[in-house]
Amino acid sequence: MEKLLVEKSPRLTGKVRVSGAKNASLPILAASLLGTEDIILEDVPKLKDVEVMIEVLKALGSRVEEYEDGTILINSKDVNNYETNYELMNKMRASFLVMGPLLTRLGKAKNSLPGGCAIGTRPIDLHLKGFKSLGAKIEESVGDINSLESYIMASSDRLVGDKIYLDFPSVGATENIMMAAVMAEGETVIENAAMEPEIVDLSNFLRKLGGNIKGAGTSSITIRGVEKLGGARHQIIPDRIEAGTFMVAAAITGGDIVVDNVIPDHLKPIIAKLIETGCEVIVNDEDIRVIAGKKLNSIDIKTLPYPGFPTDMQAQFIALMTRCEGINVAIETVFENRFMHVGEFKKMGADISIDGRSAIINGNVPLHGTSVRATDLRSGAALILAGLTAEGVTEINDIYHIDRGYENVEDKFRSLGAKITRVDN
Ligand code: UD1
């Protein structure tokens, strides 16, 4: 098992290039099951989660060729397997995103129950509600959660468009339903749809394949089914969460970092909050420079679906708040149990208390390095950020979580001056 050793570092400076977005790559790779001609994806990040999704596609019958520069060629002409391998499915919750494409392409899809980050209960009821509305029959067998007997099967000879209202704007459910509806008969309207940029990227990709979709990026998405989808070349959008993580790295270390390859519009809540802390944020067309203020003012954040503050930046901002003067509050409204990292920050000396969905952070307490563990992907990144400012050495264990979502994480941090090394246990 590998771990990361992070030492208290000087202010981080320089330029870092953000990779393609993990959360756009995964649904777009799943959607590649729908095309019958060559698909070329550019700027796909080299991440564990992407590797798993590629394995899932191969197991389903797609031909996949990967190139060094992040380009991937996919041909799904011969896809005929509707059943996702249990081992792969269990590694990553997002594998469930192949359900929609398989259902509409092959008329059936069978999947074990999703694994992945353990952040609260993460049900799939909205995905299933959508499939049912389109006319799919759903069979569930819920045995022991870790057994092969637990599966979901969706089937239909003929999917027909419908109006679907989501009780919560779930990102995954919006994507899965969009993909199922793209080859259903007639018109589907998803109301209270998620509006995340990754939904827009998926929609743009599906349109290039020949899909007829309008309204992605708003709360109402209309999909007119088509009979067949072809091929396309598509570049994945930059990862707004990776960008946000490096922006926080500038703030927390008193640094000055240019974060390159970003879509500034996607980062509005991060920019606004960093300005509140007293940072100077210079926004250009494709890069953002963050210059830390002399001191960090206290802030409050509340996570919300896009365009609100992203839950995937909550842990990194709690790391920052441990360095912001006075009392700071972080409210998590998207996931039920997403404060596991707080226990790890406390091991480092942080003064944080939890009250229901709120974390109250007293920023006037110094941090010290110790042995901690990444409890999920973003908490791992947050521990790196905290480790950069803590006295001594922070030893981060369970870093496989970090590798699921950050490409070359220690190389990128090191290029900015961070003292970080990966070692074998
Ligand atoms: C996606 C992102 C993840 C991010 C999350 C919220 C990917 C691969 N992952 O996850 O990084 O943290 O969006 O921005 O894109 N819910 C239900 N029923 C459902 C589905 C979801 O109640 O059927 C609830 C979940 O329990 C959770 C909330 O909706 O409380 C948000 O989940 P969702 O938007 O679906 O997140 P994911 O798509 O899993």
XYZ file of C-alpha atoms and ligand atoms in Angstrom:
464
model
C 0.000 0.000 0.000
C 1.398 3.376 -0.936
C 1.144 6.526 1.140
C 1.908 10.198 0.692
C 4.244 12.121 2.963
C 3.483 15.835 2.975
C 5.796 18.287 4.730
C 5.088 21.854 5.710
C 5.904 23.637 2.470
C 6.867 27.126 1.381
C 4.241 29.219 -0.435
C 3.273 27.394 -3.636
C 3.979 29.305 -6.834
C 3.947 28.644 -10.573
C 1.570 27.289 -13.163
C -0.318 24.019 -13.204
C -2.428 22.521 -15.997
C -5.743 21.011 -15.047
C -6.651 17.630 -16.599
C -9.893 16.668 -18.326
C -12.822 16.230 -15.942
C -13.273 12.832 -14.311
C -16.987 13.440 -13.858
C -17.427 14.295 -17.544
C -15.224 11.432 -18.761
C -17.136 8.701 -16.912
C -20.627 9.368 -18.342
C -19.174 10.106 -21.788
C -17.282 6.804 -21.764
C -20.537 5.078 -20.746
C -22.379 6.919 -23.543
C -19.805 5.589 -26.000
C -21.706 2.291 -25.775
C -24.408 3.979 -27.839
C -22.374 4.807 -30.941
C -21.903 2.327 -33.773
C -18.958 4.100 -35.387
C -15.515 5.236 -34.178
C -15.498 7.618 -31.219
C -12.400 9.636 -30.371
C -12.217 11.242 -26.946
C -9.503 13.776 -26.147
C -8.140 14.969 -22.788
C -9.370 11.916 -20.903
C -7.510 11.917 -17.561
C -5.425 8.879 -16.607
C -7.210 7.928 -13.417
C -8.199 4.735 -11.632
C -11.915 5.481 -12.120
C -11.397 5.981 -15.857
C -9.438 2.708 -16.034
C -12.336 0.913 -14.360
C -14.862 2.390 -16.794
C -12.675 1.345 -19.749
C -12.535 -2.188 -18.338
C -16.336 -2.134 -18.027
C -16.679 -1.079 -21.687
C -14.269 -3.785 -22.854
C -16.130 -6.421 -20.840
C -19.350 -5.329 -22.550
C -17.799 -5.766 -26.000
C -16.424 -2.327 -26.949
C -13.021 -2.087 -28.604
C -10.926 0.510 -26.768
C -7.489 1.867 -27.702
C -5.714 4.237 -25.328
C -2.947 6.632 -26.332
C -0.279 8.338 -24.215
C -1.654 11.857 -24.769
C -5.036 11.111 -23.177
C -6.793 10.295 -26.447
C -9.022 7.230 -26.459
C -10.543 5.496 -29.456
C -13.704 3.507 -28.834
C -15.745 1.362 -31.160
C -18.918 -0.158 -29.730
C -20.309 -1.599 -32.964
C -20.227 -5.150 -31.599
C -21.516 -4.554 -28.087
C -23.865 -7.395 -27.197
C -23.258 -8.132 -23.515
C -25.826 -6.489 -21.246
C -24.408 -7.691 -17.947
C -21.747 -5.748 -16.057
C -19.049 -7.719 -14.331
C -19.637 -7.714 -10.574
C -15.984 -7.093 -9.628
C -15.767 -4.004 -11.823
C -19.142 -2.673 -10.842
C -18.259 -3.020 -7.208
C -15.126 -0.880 -7.637
C -16.914 2.232 -8.755
C -20.410 3.557 -8.292
C -20.299 5.419 -11.608
C -20.231 2.061 -13.458
C -23.995 2.188 -12.960
C -24.013 4.790 -15.737
C -23.826 2.005 -18.318
C -27.401 1.004 -17.394
C -29.099 3.728 -19.462
C -27.033 3.151 -22.631
C -27.343 -0.664 -22.456
C -31.080 -0.513 -21.814
C -31.748 1.652 -24.839
C -29.227 -0.049 -27.132
C -29.834 -3.723 -26.241
C -33.244 -3.629 -24.553
C -31.847 -4.874 -21.265
C -29.163 -4.141 -18.705
C -28.081 -6.032 -15.630
C -25.836 -4.608 -12.959
C -24.860 -5.402 -9.412
C -25.529 -2.674 -6.851
C -23.065 0.213 -7.139
C -19.877 0.562 -5.041
C -17.480 3.532 -4.880
C -17.045 6.352 -2.363
C -18.828 5.643 0.894
C -20.432 9.052 1.381
C -23.731 8.516 3.101
C -26.541 6.548 1.586
C -26.322 6.977 -2.152
C -29.491 5.434 -3.500
C -30.322 4.857 -7.160
C -34.090 5.259 -6.849
C -34.178 8.282 -9.185
C -32.287 6.425 -11.922
C -34.799 3.575 -11.656
C -37.792 5.928 -11.511
C -36.630 7.382 -14.820
C -36.148 3.995 -16.488
C -39.604 2.921 -15.293
C -41.196 6.079 -16.709
C -39.687 5.183 -20.076
C -41.413 1.796 -19.850
C -38.649 -0.430 -18.501
C -39.425 -3.337 -16.225
C -37.144 -3.313 -13.165
C -36.224 -6.462 -11.265
C -34.216 -6.113 -8.089
C -32.621 -8.884 -6.117
C -31.203 -7.540 -2.913
C -29.302 -10.243 -1.074
C -26.170 -9.632 0.929
C -24.902 -6.241 -0.323
C -21.481 -7.736 -1.178
C -22.765 -10.793 -2.931
C -23.259 -11.629 -6.551
C -26.953 -12.152 -5.892
C -27.569 -8.418 -5.414
C -28.426 -7.045 -8.798
C -30.704 -4.727 -10.710
C -32.077 -5.720 -14.082
C -33.877 -3.276 -16.366
C -35.526 -4.483 -19.550
C -37.873 -3.268 -22.229
C -38.640 -4.177 -25.841
C -39.666 -0.630 -26.520
C -38.727 2.481 -24.509
C -41.162 5.365 -24.967
C -40.457 8.986 -23.994
C -42.242 10.509 -21.001
C -42.170 13.484 -18.613
C -39.927 12.707 -15.661
C -39.693 14.881 -12.559
C -36.637 14.287 -10.359
C -37.273 14.831 -6.642
C -33.640 15.956 -6.372
C -31.459 17.147 -9.265
C -29.236 14.055 -9.179
C -26.281 14.259 -11.554
C -26.078 10.504 -12.189
C -29.843 10.052 -12.600
C -30.049 12.967 -15.069
C -27.203 11.417 -17.088
C -28.533 7.865 -17.005
C -32.041 8.964 -18.038
C -30.683 11.221 -20.798
C -28.720 8.285 -22.212
C -31.686 5.894 -22.000
C -34.001 8.460 -23.632
C -31.691 9.335 -26.515
C -32.830 6.270 -28.478
C -36.328 5.905 -26.943
C -39.406 6.530 -29.067
C -40.721 10.119 -29.002
C -40.029 12.895 -26.532
C -38.673 12.732 -22.977
C -38.610 15.763 -20.716
C -36.533 15.636 -17.528
C -37.747 18.262 -15.039
C -35.661 19.418 -12.070
C -32.690 18.033 -13.967
C -29.145 18.541 -12.677
C -27.457 21.528 -14.342
C -23.787 20.631 -13.794
C -21.307 21.454 -16.598
C -20.642 17.709 -16.928
C -24.299 17.257 -17.978
C -23.772 19.840 -20.701
C -20.606 18.054 -21.849
C -22.476 14.741 -22.032
C -25.281 16.396 -23.983
C -22.800 17.979 -26.413
C -21.203 14.574 -26.953
C -24.541 12.820 -27.508
C -25.519 15.514 -29.996
C -22.301 14.924 -31.926
C -23.235 11.225 -32.099
C -26.551 12.273 -33.657
C -28.753 12.644 -30.567
C -31.457 15.296 -30.335
C -31.204 17.002 -26.930
C -32.145 20.513 -25.860
C -31.887 22.346 -22.566
C -28.866 20.658 -20.945
C -27.497 23.132 -18.398
C -31.028 24.210 -17.443
C -33.445 22.420 -15.108
C -35.540 21.126 -18.027
C -33.970 18.856 -20.622
C -35.882 17.681 -23.690
C -34.722 14.619 -25.582
C -36.258 13.470 -28.883
C -35.354 9.852 -29.496
C -33.424 8.881 -32.624
C -33.044 5.388 -34.098
C -29.299 5.154 -34.280
C -26.182 6.976 -33.088
C -22.906 7.130 -35.005
C -19.388 8.308 -34.141
C -17.756 11.559 -33.003
C -14.602 13.328 -31.890
C -14.967 15.082 -28.573
C -12.689 16.902 -26.135
C -13.524 16.474 -22.436
C -14.031 19.717 -20.471
C -11.450 20.655 -17.812
C -11.937 19.333 -14.272
C -13.419 22.161 -12.198
C -12.793 20.283 -8.944
C -9.112 19.722 -9.670
C -8.891 23.413 -10.633
C -10.605 24.411 -7.395
C -8.219 22.224 -5.387
C -5.161 24.040 -6.794
C -6.845 27.413 -6.276
C -7.230 26.522 -2.605
C -3.583 25.373 -2.561
C -2.569 28.938 -3.461
C -4.755 30.412 -0.729
C -3.774 27.994 2.046
C -0.013 28.300 1.489
C 0.026 32.081 1.050
C 1.020 31.345 -2.548
C 0.522 32.610 -6.082
C -0.634 29.985 -8.610
C -1.846 30.185 -12.206
C -4.339 27.377 -12.768
C -4.367 26.710 -16.489
C -6.981 25.005 -18.708
C -10.107 26.090 -16.876
C -13.575 27.311 -17.823
C -13.902 30.219 -15.349
C -17.715 30.173 -15.541
C -17.674 26.729 -13.911
C -15.720 28.068 -10.937
C -17.865 31.010 -9.830
C -18.576 29.816 -6.264
C -14.908 28.958 -5.686
C -13.760 32.327 -7.021
C -16.329 34.181 -4.900
C -15.377 32.371 -1.693
C -11.630 32.816 -2.224
C -12.190 36.534 -2.758
C -14.140 36.599 0.550
C -11.105 35.137 2.304
C -9.070 38.072 0.995
C -7.341 36.398 -1.963
C -6.859 38.241 -5.229
C -8.311 36.216 -8.107
C -7.420 37.210 -11.656
C -9.683 35.559 -14.210
C -8.558 35.204 -17.828
C -10.220 33.304 -20.685
C -8.622 29.943 -19.931
C -6.663 30.422 -16.738
C -7.145 31.780 -13.257
C -4.431 33.247 -11.033
C -4.936 33.122 -7.292
C -2.751 35.322 -5.117
C -3.234 34.678 -1.416
C -4.102 37.559 0.880
C -1.778 38.510 3.767
C -4.261 36.878 6.136
C -7.289 34.678 5.490
C -10.682 36.037 6.593
C -13.287 33.647 7.960
C -15.948 32.385 5.531
C -19.060 30.218 5.459
C -20.009 27.776 2.704
C -23.130 25.783 1.925
C -22.985 22.995 -0.635
C -25.755 22.894 -3.225
C -26.395 21.431 -6.666
C -24.798 23.469 -9.502
C -24.559 26.455 -9.807
C -24.260 26.391 -6.015
C -21.090 25.601 -4.116
C -19.914 22.059 -5.118
C -20.000 19.319 -2.484
C -16.825 17.975 -4.113
C -14.982 21.107 -2.851
C -16.355 20.989 0.709
C -13.463 18.992 2.238
C -10.803 21.169 0.568
C -12.549 24.303 1.878
C -12.718 22.862 5.396
C -8.925 22.421 5.127
C -8.728 26.090 4.126
C -11.077 27.167 6.925
C -8.744 25.633 9.509
C -6.396 28.459 8.449
C -9.028 31.246 8.194
C -9.135 33.551 11.237
C -12.046 33.066 13.638
C -15.127 30.901 13.273
C -16.088 29.386 9.901
C -19.129 27.277 9.040
C -19.534 24.630 6.317
C -23.037 23.276 5.657
C -23.383 20.095 3.597
C -26.790 19.728 1.947
C -26.060 17.356 -0.957
C -24.822 14.225 0.837
C -25.933 12.880 4.190
C -22.642 11.774 5.663
C -19.856 13.749 4.115
C -17.860 14.885 7.152
C -15.691 11.790 7.607
C -12.577 13.903 6.934
C -13.320 16.061 9.983
C -12.049 13.268 12.263
C -8.789 13.244 10.274
C -8.363 17.033 10.491
C -8.929 16.764 14.237
C -6.021 14.304 14.496
C -3.931 17.146 13.042
C -5.062 19.451 15.848
C -7.967 21.176 14.069
C -10.773 22.557 16.249
C -13.940 21.441 14.427
C -17.314 20.449 15.788
C -20.196 18.891 13.892
C -23.805 19.843 14.457
C -26.039 17.839 12.108
C -25.214 18.967 8.596
C -22.946 21.833 9.784
C -19.262 21.811 10.601
C -18.023 24.695 12.753
C -14.346 25.361 12.258
C -12.239 27.519 14.558
C -9.409 28.736 12.370
C -7.198 30.063 15.139
C -5.576 26.733 15.966
C -2.298 25.530 14.390
C -2.146 22.131 12.631
C 0.543 19.510 13.144
C 1.476 16.573 10.936
C 0.446 13.073 11.966
C -0.787 9.839 10.419
C -4.183 10.266 8.718
C -6.207 8.424 6.087
C -8.045 9.558 3.010
C -11.658 8.631 3.732
C -12.739 9.416 0.187
C -11.378 11.002 -2.941
C -11.873 14.677 -2.062
C -10.995 14.262 1.598
C -7.662 12.862 0.428
C -6.984 16.020 -1.566
C -8.033 18.106 1.422
C -5.533 16.297 3.651
C -2.740 17.145 1.189
C -3.774 20.810 1.438
C -3.840 20.693 5.236
C -0.497 18.862 5.296
C 1.160 21.670 3.313
C 0.559 24.072 6.212
C 0.904 21.693 9.180
C 4.107 21.605 11.267
C 6.123 18.445 10.590
C 5.126 15.566 8.340
C 1.599 14.454 7.490
C 1.390 10.815 6.472
C -1.660 10.170 4.300
C -2.795 6.559 4.018
C -5.401 4.934 1.751
C -4.318 7.178 -1.104
C -5.928 4.906 -3.685
C -8.926 7.178 -3.142
C -6.883 10.188 -4.342
C -5.652 8.270 -7.407
C -9.268 7.653 -8.388
C -9.690 11.324 -9.209
C -6.403 13.280 -9.391
C -3.968 12.702 -12.258
C -0.245 12.792 -11.269
C -1.223 14.415 -8.020
C 2.171 14.570 -6.334
C 4.002 15.626 -9.529
C 1.610 18.526 -10.002
C 1.920 19.663 -6.380
C 5.718 19.234 -6.455
C 5.995 21.369 -9.603
C 4.525 24.226 -7.533
C 7.080 23.754 -4.757
C 5.197 21.385 -2.451
C 7.197 18.929 -0.376
C 5.320 15.752 -1.118
C 6.519 12.220 -1.783
C 4.871 8.877 -2.452
C 6.353 5.957 -0.593
C 5.592 2.263 -0.223
C 4.353 1.199 3.175
C -21.928 12.992 -8.959
C -20.424 13.083 -8.981
C -19.868 13.290 -7.566
C -20.575 14.489 -6.911
C -22.072 14.372 -7.018
C -22.806 15.624 -6.525
C -19.848 11.699 -10.868
C -19.208 10.448 -11.372
N -19.866 11.869 -9.544
O -22.235 11.833 -8.178
O -18.475 13.519 -7.659
O -20.202 14.529 -5.541
O -22.474 14.164 -8.376
O -22.373 16.738 -7.207
O -20.272 12.541 -11.641
N -29.738 10.603 -4.860
C -30.933 9.981 -4.567
N -31.421 9.064 -5.467
C -30.769 8.754 -6.620
C -29.562 9.411 -6.912
C -29.063 10.319 -6.004
O -31.531 10.234 -3.531
O -31.269 7.928 -7.382
C -29.164 11.564 -3.881
C -27.831 11.073 -3.330
O -28.019 10.201 -2.250
C -27.177 12.360 -2.909
C -27.691 13.369 -3.946
O -28.833 12.761 -4.551
O -27.591 12.753 -1.628
C -26.681 13.735 -5.014
O -26.310 12.587 -5.729
P -25.991 12.607 -7.286
O -26.162 13.994 -7.808
O -26.753 11.520 -7.938
O -24.461 12.240 -7.277
P -23.709 11.221 -8.211
O -24.240 11.302 -9.597
O -23.621 9.905 -7.544
